[in-house]
Short mmCIF file of C-alpha atoms and ligand atoms in Angstrom, two decimals:
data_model
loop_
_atom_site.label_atom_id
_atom_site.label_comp_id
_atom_site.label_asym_id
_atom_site.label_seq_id
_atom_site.Cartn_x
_atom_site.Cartn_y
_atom_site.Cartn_z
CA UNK K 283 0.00 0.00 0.00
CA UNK K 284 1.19 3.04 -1.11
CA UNK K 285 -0.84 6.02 -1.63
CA UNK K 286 -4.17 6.70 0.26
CA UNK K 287 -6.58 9.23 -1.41
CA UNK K 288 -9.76 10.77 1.38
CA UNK K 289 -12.89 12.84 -0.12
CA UNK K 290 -15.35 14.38 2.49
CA UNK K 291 -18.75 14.59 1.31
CA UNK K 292 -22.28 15.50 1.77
CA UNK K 293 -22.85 17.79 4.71
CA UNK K 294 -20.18 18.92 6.79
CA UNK K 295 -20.11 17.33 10.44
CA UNK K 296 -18.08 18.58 13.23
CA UNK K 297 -15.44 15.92 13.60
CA UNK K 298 -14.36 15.54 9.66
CA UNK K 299 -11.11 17.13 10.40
CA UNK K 300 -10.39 14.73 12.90
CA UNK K 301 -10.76 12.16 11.07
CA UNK K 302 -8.66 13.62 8.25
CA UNK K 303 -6.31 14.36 11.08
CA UNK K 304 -6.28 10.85 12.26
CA UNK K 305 -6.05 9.21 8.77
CA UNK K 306 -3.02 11.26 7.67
CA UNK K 307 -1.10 10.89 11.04
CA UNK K 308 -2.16 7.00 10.73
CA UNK K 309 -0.46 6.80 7.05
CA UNK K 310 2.42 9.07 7.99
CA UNK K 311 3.57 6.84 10.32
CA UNK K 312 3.34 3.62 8.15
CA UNK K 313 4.97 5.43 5.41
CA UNK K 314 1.80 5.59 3.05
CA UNK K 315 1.05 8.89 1.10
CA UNK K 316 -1.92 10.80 1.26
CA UNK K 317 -3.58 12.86 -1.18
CA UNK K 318 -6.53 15.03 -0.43
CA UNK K 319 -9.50 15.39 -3.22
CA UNK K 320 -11.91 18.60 -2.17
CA UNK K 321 -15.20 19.17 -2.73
CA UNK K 322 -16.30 15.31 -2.60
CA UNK K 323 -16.75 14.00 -5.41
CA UNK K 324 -16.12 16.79 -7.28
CA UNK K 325 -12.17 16.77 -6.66
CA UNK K 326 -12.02 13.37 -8.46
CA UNK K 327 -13.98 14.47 -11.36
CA UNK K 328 -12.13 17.87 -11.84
CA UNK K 329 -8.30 16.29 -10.65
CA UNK K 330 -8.39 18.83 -7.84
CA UNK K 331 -6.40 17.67 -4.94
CA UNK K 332 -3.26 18.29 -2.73
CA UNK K 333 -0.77 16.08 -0.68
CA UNK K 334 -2.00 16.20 2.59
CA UNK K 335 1.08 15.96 5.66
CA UNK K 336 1.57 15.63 8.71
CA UNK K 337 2.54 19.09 10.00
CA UNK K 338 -0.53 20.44 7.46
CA UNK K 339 -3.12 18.13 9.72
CA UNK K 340 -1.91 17.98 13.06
CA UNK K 341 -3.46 21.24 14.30
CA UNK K 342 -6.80 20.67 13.04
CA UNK K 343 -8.46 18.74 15.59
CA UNK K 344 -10.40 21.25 16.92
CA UNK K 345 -12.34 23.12 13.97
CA UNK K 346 -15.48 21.72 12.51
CA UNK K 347 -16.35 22.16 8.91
CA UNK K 348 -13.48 20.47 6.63
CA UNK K 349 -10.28 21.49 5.12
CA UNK K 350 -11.28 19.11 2.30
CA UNK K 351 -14.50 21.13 2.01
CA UNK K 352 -17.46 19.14 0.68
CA UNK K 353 -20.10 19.16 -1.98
CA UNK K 354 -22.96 17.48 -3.31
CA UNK K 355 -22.03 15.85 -6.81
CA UNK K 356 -24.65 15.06 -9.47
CA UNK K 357 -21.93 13.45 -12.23
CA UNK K 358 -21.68 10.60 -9.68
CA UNK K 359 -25.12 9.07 -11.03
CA UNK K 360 -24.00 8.73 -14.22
CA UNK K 361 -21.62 6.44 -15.57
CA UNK K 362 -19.35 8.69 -17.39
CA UNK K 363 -19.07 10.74 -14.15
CA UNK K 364 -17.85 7.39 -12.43
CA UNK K 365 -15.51 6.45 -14.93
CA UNK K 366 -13.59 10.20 -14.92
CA UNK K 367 -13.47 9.64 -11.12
CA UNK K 368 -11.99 6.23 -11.36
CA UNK K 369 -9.54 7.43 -14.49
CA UNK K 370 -8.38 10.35 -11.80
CA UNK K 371 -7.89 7.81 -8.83
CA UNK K 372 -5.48 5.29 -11.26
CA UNK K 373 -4.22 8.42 -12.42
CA UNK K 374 -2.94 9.42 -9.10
CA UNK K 375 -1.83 5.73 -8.65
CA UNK K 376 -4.22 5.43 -5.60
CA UNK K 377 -4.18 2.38 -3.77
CA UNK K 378 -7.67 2.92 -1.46
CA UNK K 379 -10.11 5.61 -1.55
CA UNK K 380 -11.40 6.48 2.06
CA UNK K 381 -14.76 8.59 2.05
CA UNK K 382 -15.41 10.51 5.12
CA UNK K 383 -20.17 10.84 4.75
CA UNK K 384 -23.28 10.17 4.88
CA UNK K 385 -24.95 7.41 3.07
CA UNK K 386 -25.38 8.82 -0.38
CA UNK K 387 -21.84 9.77 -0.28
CA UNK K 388 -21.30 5.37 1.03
CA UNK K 389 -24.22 4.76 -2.32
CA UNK K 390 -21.39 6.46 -4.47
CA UNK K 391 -18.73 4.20 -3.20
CA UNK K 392 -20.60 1.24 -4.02
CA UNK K 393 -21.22 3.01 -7.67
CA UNK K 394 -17.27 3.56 -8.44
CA UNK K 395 -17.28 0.05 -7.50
CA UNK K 396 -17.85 -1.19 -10.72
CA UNK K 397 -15.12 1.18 -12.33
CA UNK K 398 -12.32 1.11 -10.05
CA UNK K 399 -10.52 -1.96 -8.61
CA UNK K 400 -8.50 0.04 -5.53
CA UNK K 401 -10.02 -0.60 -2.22
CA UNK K 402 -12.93 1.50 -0.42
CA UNK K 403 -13.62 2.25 2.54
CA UNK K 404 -16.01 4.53 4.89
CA UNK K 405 -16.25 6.59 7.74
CA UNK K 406 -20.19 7.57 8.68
CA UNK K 407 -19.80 11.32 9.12
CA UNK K 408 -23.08 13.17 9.39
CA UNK K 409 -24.82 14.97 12.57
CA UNK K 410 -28.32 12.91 11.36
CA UNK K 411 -27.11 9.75 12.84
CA UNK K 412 -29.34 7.88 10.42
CA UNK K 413 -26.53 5.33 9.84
CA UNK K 414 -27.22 1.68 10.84
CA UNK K 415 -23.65 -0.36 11.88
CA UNK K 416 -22.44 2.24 14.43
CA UNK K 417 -23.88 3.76 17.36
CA UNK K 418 -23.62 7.33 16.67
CA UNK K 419 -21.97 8.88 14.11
CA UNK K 420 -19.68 11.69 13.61
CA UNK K 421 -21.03 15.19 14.32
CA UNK K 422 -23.89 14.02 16.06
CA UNK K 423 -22.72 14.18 19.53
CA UNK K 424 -22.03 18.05 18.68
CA UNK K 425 -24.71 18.75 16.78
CA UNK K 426 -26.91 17.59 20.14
CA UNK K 427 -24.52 19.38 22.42
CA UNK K 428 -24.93 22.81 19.75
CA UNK K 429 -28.91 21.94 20.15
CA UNK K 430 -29.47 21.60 23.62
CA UNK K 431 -27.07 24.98 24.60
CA UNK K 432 -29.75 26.69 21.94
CA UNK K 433 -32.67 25.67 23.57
CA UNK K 434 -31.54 26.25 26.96
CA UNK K 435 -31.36 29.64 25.90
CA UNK K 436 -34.75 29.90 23.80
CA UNK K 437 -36.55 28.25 27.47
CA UNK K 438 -35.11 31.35 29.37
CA UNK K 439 -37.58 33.79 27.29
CA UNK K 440 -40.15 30.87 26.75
CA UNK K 441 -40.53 30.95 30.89
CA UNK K 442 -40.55 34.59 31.20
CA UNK K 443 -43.07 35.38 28.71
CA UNK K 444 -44.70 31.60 29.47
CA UNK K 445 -44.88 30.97 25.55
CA UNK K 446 -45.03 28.33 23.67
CA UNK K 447 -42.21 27.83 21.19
CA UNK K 448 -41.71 25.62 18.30
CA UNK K 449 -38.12 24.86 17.66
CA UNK K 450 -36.58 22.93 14.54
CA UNK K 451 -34.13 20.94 14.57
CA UNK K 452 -32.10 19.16 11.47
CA UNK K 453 -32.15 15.31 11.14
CA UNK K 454 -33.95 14.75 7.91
CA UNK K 455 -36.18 11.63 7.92
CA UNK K 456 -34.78 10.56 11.23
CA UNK K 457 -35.33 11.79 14.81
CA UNK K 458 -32.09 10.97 16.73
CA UNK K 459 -31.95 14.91 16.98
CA UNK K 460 -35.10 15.78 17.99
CA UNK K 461 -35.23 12.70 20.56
CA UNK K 462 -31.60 13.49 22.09
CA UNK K 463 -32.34 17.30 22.06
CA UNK K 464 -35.77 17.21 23.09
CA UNK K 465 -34.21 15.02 26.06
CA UNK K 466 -31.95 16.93 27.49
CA UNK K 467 -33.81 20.21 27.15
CA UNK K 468 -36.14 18.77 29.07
CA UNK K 469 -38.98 20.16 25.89
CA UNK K 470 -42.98 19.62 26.80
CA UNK K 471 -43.81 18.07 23.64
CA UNK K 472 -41.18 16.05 20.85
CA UNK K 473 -42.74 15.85 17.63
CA UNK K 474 -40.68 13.70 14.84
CA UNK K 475 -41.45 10.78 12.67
CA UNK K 476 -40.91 7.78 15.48
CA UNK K 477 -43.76 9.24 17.41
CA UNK K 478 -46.02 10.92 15.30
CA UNK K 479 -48.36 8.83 12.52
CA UNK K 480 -47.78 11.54 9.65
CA UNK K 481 -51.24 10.35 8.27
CA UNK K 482 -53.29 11.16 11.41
CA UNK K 483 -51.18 14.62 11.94
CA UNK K 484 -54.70 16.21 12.85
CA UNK K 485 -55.01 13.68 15.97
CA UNK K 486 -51.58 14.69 16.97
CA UNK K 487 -52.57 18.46 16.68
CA UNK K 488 -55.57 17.49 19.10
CA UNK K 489 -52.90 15.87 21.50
CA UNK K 490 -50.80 19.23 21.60
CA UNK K 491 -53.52 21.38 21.57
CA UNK K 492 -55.22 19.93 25.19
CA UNK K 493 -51.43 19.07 26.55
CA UNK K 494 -50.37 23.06 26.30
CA UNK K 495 -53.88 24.25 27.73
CA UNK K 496 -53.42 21.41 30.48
CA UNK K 497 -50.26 23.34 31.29
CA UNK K 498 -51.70 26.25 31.38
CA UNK K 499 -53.73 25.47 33.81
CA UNK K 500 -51.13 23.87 36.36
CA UNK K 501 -48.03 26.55 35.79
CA UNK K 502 -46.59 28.97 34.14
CA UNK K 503 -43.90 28.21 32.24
CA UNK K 504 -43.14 27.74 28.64
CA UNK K 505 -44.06 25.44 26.59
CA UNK K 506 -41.15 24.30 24.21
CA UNK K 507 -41.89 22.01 21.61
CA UNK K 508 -39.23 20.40 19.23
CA UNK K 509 -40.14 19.37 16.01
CA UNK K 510 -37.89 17.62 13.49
CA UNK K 511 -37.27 18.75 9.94
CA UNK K 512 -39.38 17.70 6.88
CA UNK K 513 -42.30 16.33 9.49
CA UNK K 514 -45.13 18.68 9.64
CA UNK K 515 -46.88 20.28 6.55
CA UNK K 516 -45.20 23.89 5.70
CA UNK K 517 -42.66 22.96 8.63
CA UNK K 518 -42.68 25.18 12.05
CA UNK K 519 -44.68 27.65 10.22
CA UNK K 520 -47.56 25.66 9.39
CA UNK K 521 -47.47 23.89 12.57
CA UNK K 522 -47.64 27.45 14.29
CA UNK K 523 -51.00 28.47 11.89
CA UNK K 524 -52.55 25.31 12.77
CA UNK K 525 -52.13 25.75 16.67
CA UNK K 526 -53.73 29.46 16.17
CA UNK K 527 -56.32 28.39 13.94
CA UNK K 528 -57.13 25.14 16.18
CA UNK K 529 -57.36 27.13 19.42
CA UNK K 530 -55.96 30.61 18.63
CA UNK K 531 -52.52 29.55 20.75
CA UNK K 532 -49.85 31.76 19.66
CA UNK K 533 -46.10 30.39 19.19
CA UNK K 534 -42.80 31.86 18.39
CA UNK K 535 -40.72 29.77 15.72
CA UNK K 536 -36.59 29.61 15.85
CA UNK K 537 -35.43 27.11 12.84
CA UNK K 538 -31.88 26.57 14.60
CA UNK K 539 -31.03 25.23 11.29
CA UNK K 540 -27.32 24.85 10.10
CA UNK K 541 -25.58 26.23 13.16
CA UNK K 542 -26.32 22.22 14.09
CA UNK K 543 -23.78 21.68 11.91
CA UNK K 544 -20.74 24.21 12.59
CA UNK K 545 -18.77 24.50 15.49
CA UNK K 546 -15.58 22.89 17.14
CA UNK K 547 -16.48 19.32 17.38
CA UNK K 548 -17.03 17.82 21.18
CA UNK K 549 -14.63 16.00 22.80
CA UNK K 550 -16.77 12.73 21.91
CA UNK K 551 -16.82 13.33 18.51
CA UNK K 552 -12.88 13.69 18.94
CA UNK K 553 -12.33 10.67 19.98
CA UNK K 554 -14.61 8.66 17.71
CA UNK K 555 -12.86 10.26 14.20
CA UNK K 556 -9.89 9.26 15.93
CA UNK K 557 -10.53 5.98 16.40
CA UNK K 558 -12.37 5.50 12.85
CA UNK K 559 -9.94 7.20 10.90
CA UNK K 560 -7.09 5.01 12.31
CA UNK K 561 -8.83 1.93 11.69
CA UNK K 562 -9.66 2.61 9.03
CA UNK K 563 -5.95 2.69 7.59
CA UNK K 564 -5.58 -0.94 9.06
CA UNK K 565 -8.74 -1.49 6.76
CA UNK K 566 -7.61 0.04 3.72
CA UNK K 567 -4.78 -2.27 3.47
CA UNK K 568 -6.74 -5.46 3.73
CA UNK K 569 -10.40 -5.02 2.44
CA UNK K 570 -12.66 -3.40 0.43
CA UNK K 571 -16.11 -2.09 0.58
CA UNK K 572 -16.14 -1.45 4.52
CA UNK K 573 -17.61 1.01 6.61
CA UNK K 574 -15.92 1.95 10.15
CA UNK K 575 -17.81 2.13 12.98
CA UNK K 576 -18.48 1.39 16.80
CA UNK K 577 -20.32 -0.75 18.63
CA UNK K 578 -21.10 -1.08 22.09
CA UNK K 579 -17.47 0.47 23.00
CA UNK K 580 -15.55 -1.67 20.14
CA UNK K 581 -14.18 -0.07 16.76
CA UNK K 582 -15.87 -2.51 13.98
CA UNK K 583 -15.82 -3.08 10.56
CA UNK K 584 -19.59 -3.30 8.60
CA UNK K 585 -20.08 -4.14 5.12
CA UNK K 586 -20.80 -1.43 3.31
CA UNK K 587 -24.26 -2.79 1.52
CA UNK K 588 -25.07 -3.34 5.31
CA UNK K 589 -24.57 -0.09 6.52
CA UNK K 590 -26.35 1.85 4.10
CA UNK K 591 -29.51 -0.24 3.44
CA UNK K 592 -30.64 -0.57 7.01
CA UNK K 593 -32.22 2.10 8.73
CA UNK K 594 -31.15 3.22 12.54
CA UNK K 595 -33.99 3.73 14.43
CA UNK K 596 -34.11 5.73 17.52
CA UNK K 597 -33.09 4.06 20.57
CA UNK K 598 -36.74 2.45 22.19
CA UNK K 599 -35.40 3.60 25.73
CA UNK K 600 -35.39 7.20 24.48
CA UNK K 601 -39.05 6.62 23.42
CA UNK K 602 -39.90 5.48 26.35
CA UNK K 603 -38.08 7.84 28.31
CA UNK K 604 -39.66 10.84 26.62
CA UNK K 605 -43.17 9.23 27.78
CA UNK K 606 -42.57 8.39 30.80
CA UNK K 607 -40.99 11.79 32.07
CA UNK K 608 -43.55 13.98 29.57
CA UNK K 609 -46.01 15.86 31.35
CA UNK K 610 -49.61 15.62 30.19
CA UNK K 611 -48.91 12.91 27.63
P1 LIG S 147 -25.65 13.91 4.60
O1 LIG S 147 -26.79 12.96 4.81
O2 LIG S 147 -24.98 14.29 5.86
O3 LIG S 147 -25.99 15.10 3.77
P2 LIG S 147 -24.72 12.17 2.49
O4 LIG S 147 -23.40 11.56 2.20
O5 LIG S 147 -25.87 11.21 2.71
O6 LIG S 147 -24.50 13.11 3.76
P3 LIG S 147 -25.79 12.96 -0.08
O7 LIG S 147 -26.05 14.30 -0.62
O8 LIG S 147 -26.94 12.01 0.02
O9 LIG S 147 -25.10 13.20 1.34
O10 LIG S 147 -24.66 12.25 -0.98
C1 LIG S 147 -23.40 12.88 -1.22
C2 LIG S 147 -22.94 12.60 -2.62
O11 LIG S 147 -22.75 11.17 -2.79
C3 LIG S 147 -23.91 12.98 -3.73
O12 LIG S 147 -23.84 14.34 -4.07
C4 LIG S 147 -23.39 12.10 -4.88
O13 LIG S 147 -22.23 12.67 -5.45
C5 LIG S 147 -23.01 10.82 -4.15
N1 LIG S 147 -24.12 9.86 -4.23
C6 LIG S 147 -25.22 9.81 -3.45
N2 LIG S 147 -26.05 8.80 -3.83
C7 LIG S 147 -25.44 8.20 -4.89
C8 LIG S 147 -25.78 7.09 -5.74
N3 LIG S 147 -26.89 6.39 -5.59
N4 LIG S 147 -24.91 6.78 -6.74
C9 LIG S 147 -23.77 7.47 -6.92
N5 LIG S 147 -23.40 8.51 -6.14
C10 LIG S 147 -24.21 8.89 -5.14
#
């Protein structure tokens, strides 16, 4: 093994640099090169790259974002897009591609696949979570932590002017966000798509509408509820007209939107880019079609068909948490 090349790609997580960080220090030290590609995909279609060292790396630990930057990159469903990405990687003489993503930027893996004989591996980066073969993914843990400091802010004015809020938070078909957040804010009401039938969305409406005039009643502080993206019809704003027009209950809306996804990463998230990115060296010399992750406490390697064609779903004790513990419910 010679050369390594790394792509980040999709949305940014806090955490991509260290796992850049980790993957270059990993190959520095077993005398394998490393070549950046930035914007995703996009670097290996357009031959835009640099040698990535050790001394370039080493201070990066502790800015989210990516030095690699990252894109979203349509030529990657097509197959002449794959082939110029595959002609740039045996260009380059690259040995193994490691993609620091999502899964869409794992489903383009699997595409270049059929092009490209070098070996491929990933590391689940996104603050969504929505990836099944690892607990939690990169970002996520500081994408909660960015959340819940948000919140506990918003709840200061939602108690003095005892209002209800709606609050969005990012996580796009999945509610690890809105369950974690809504958690440890310690929110009246979680709305997202693990607890809430999106065909009866009028019987939930009834449910909120009697559990904040049941609060009313018995205090006087706010009422904050946390929604997750892409759930309710026309988003926070909708779900605000449809509180006034069910009962004239008036809400103030804060989409904390993509300061979820900026920020130095947290200590866990650290630690877990670390640990990925240096196994996944170890991986790139022996396999192909992997995805890094951790389970139960132990660095693991998944299959990368695995990986992206399960769902995650929110952890049942969460569920059950947020009933037993929510007021009114
Ligand atoms: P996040 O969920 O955090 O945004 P992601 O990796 O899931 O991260 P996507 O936008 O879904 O983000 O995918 C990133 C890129 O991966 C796409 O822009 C595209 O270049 C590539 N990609 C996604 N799906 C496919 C696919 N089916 N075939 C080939 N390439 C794909």
């Amino acid at each position: 093994m010679k050369r390594i090349a790394i792509i980040t790609s999709g949305g940014d997580a806090p955490g991509m640099n260290a796992a850049i960080r980790s993957i270059v220090l990993s190959c520095h030290d077993q005398k394998i090169q490393c070549i950046g590609f930035y914007h995703g995909y996009n670097g290996l279609l357009n031959d835009e790259y640099r040698y990535l060292s050790a001394d370039l790396v080493a201070p990066i630990i502790q800015h989210g974002g990516t030095i690699l930057k990252s894109a979203r990159c349509q030529e990657m469903h097509q197959d002449e897009g794959l082939k110029q990405v595959a002609n740039t990687l045996t260009k380059h003489k690259v040995d193994a591609l490691i993609v620091i993503g999502g899964d869409g930027s794992f489903r383009g893996m699997m595409a270049l696949q059929t092009y490209w004989s070098g070996n491929l591996i990933g590391i689940p980066a996104t603050i969504d979570n929505d990836l099944a073969c690892t607990d939690t993914t990169i970002g996520f843990a500081s994408a909660v932590n960015t959340a819940t400091q948000a919140i506990d802010k918003i709840r200061d004015t939602a108690n003095a002017f005892e209002r209800v809020f709606i609050v969005e938070v990012m996580g796009r078909h999945s509610g690890h966000i809105a369950f974690n957040v809504g958690l440890a804010t310690g929110a009246e009401s979680i709305l997202s798509f693990e607890n809430c039938n999106i065909n009866s969305l009028d019987q939930v409406k009834t449910d909120l509408v009697a559990k904040i005039q049941s609060q009313k009643q018995t205090n006087q502080n706010g009422f904050v509820i946390v929604l997750a993206e892409n759930l309710w019809p026309n988003g926070p704003l909708g779900l605000k007209k449809d509180l006034q027009d069910a009962d004239k209950i008036e809400s103030a809306v804060c989409v904390l939107g993509y300061i979820q996804r900026g920020g130095s990463p947290s200590p866990e998230d650290r630690i877990l880019a670390t640990e990925l990115g240096i196994e996944a060296v170890r991986a790139a010399q022996e396999s192909t079609g992997v995805m890094i992750g951790k389970v139960a406490g132990q660095v693991t390697r998944h299959c990368i068909i695995r990986a992206t064609e399960q769902n995650k779903p929110v952890d049942q004790a969460l569920r059950s948490a947020y009933h037993q513990i929510s007021i009114g419910s």
